[in-house]
Short mmCIF file of C-alpha atoms in Angstrom, two decimals:
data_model
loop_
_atom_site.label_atom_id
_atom_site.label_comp_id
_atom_site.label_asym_id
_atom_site.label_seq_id
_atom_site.Cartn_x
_atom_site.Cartn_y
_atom_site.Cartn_z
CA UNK A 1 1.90 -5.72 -15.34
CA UNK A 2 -0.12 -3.28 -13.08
CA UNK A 3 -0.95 -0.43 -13.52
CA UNK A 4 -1.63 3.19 -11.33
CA UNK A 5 -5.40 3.39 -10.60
CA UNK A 6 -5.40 7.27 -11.49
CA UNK A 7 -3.63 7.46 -14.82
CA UNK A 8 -3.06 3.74 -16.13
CA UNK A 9 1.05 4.18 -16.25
CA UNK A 10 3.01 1.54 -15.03
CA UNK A 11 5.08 3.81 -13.04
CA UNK A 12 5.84 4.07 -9.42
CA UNK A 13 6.65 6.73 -7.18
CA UNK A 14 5.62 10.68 -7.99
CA UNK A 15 4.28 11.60 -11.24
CA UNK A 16 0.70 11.13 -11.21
CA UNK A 17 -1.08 13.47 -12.91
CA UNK A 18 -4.15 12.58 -11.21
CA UNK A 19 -3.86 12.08 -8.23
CA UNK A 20 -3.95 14.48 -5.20
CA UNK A 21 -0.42 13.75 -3.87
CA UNK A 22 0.92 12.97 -7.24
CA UNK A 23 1.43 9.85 -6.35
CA UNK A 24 1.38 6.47 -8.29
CA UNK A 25 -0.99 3.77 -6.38
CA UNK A 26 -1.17 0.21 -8.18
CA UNK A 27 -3.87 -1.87 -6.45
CA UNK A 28 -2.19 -5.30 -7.29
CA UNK A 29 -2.53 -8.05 -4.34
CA UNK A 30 -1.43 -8.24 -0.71
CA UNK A 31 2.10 -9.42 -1.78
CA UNK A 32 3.41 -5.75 -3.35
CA UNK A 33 3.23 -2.39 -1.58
CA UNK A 34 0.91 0.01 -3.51
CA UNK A 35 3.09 3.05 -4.13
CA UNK A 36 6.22 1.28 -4.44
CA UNK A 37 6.00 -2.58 -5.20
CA UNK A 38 7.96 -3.64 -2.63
CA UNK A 39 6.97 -7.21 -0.56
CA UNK A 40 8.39 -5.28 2.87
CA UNK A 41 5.90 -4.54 5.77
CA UNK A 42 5.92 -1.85 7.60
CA UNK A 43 8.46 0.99 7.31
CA UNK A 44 10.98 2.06 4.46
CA UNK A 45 8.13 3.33 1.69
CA UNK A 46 9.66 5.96 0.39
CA UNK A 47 6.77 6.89 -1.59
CA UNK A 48 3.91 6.80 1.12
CA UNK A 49 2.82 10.05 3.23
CA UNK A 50 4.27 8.02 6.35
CA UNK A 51 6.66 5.40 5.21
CA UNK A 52 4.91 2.39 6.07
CA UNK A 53 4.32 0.24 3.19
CA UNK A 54 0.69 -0.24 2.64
CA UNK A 55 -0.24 -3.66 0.79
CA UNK A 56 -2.83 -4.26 -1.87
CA UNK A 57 -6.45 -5.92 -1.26
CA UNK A 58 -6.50 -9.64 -0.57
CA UNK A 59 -7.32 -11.94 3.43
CA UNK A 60 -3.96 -9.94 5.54
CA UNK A 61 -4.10 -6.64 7.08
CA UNK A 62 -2.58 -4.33 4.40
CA UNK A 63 -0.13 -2.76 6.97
CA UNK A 64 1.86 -5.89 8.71
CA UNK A 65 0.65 -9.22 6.45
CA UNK A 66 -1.12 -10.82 9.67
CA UNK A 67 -3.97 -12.68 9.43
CA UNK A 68 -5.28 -11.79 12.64
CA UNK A 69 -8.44 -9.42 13.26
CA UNK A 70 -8.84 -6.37 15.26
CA UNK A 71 -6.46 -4.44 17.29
CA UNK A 72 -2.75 -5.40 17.18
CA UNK A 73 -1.23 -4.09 14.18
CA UNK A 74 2.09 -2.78 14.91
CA UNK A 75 1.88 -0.12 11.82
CA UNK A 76 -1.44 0.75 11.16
CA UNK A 77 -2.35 4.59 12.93
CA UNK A 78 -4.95 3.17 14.84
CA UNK A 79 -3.23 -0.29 15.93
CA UNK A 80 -5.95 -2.57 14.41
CA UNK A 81 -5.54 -4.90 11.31
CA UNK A 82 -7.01 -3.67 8.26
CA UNK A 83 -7.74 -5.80 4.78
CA UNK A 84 -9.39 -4.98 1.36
CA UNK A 85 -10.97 -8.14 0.26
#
């Protein structure tokens, strides 16, 4: 089970006591959005400041799954993939 990275609680969504925008964000792999869980790219978060599902670390761009490099992404502000490895 994971957990929020600011206050431990396997919760999703608002709530956090620690963090700025009281929101929960699990770190868990690049399969599961990080404030809500869900395996969608792209938009629909309803958690996230701009409703695009942002992924957790792992070797695809945390905004659209590719595995490509550099510009391109169709979701991230800035068009360019972006991973946490």
């Amino acid at each position: 089970m994971s957990r929020c990275v600011h206050c431990g609680s396997s919760s999703f969504g608002t709530g956090c006591p620690y963090s700025e925008d009281h929101l929960h964000v699990h770190l868990t792999d690049e399969n599961h959005c990080r404030f809500c869980n869900s395996t969608s790219y792209g938009s629909g978060c309803p958690y996230s400041e701009d409703q695009i599902h942002v992924h957790g670390p792992g070797s695809r761009c945390i905004y659209c799954g590719s595995h490509g490099v550099g510009t391109g992404c169709p979701y991230s502000s800035d068009r360019k993939h972006v991973r946490m490895d």
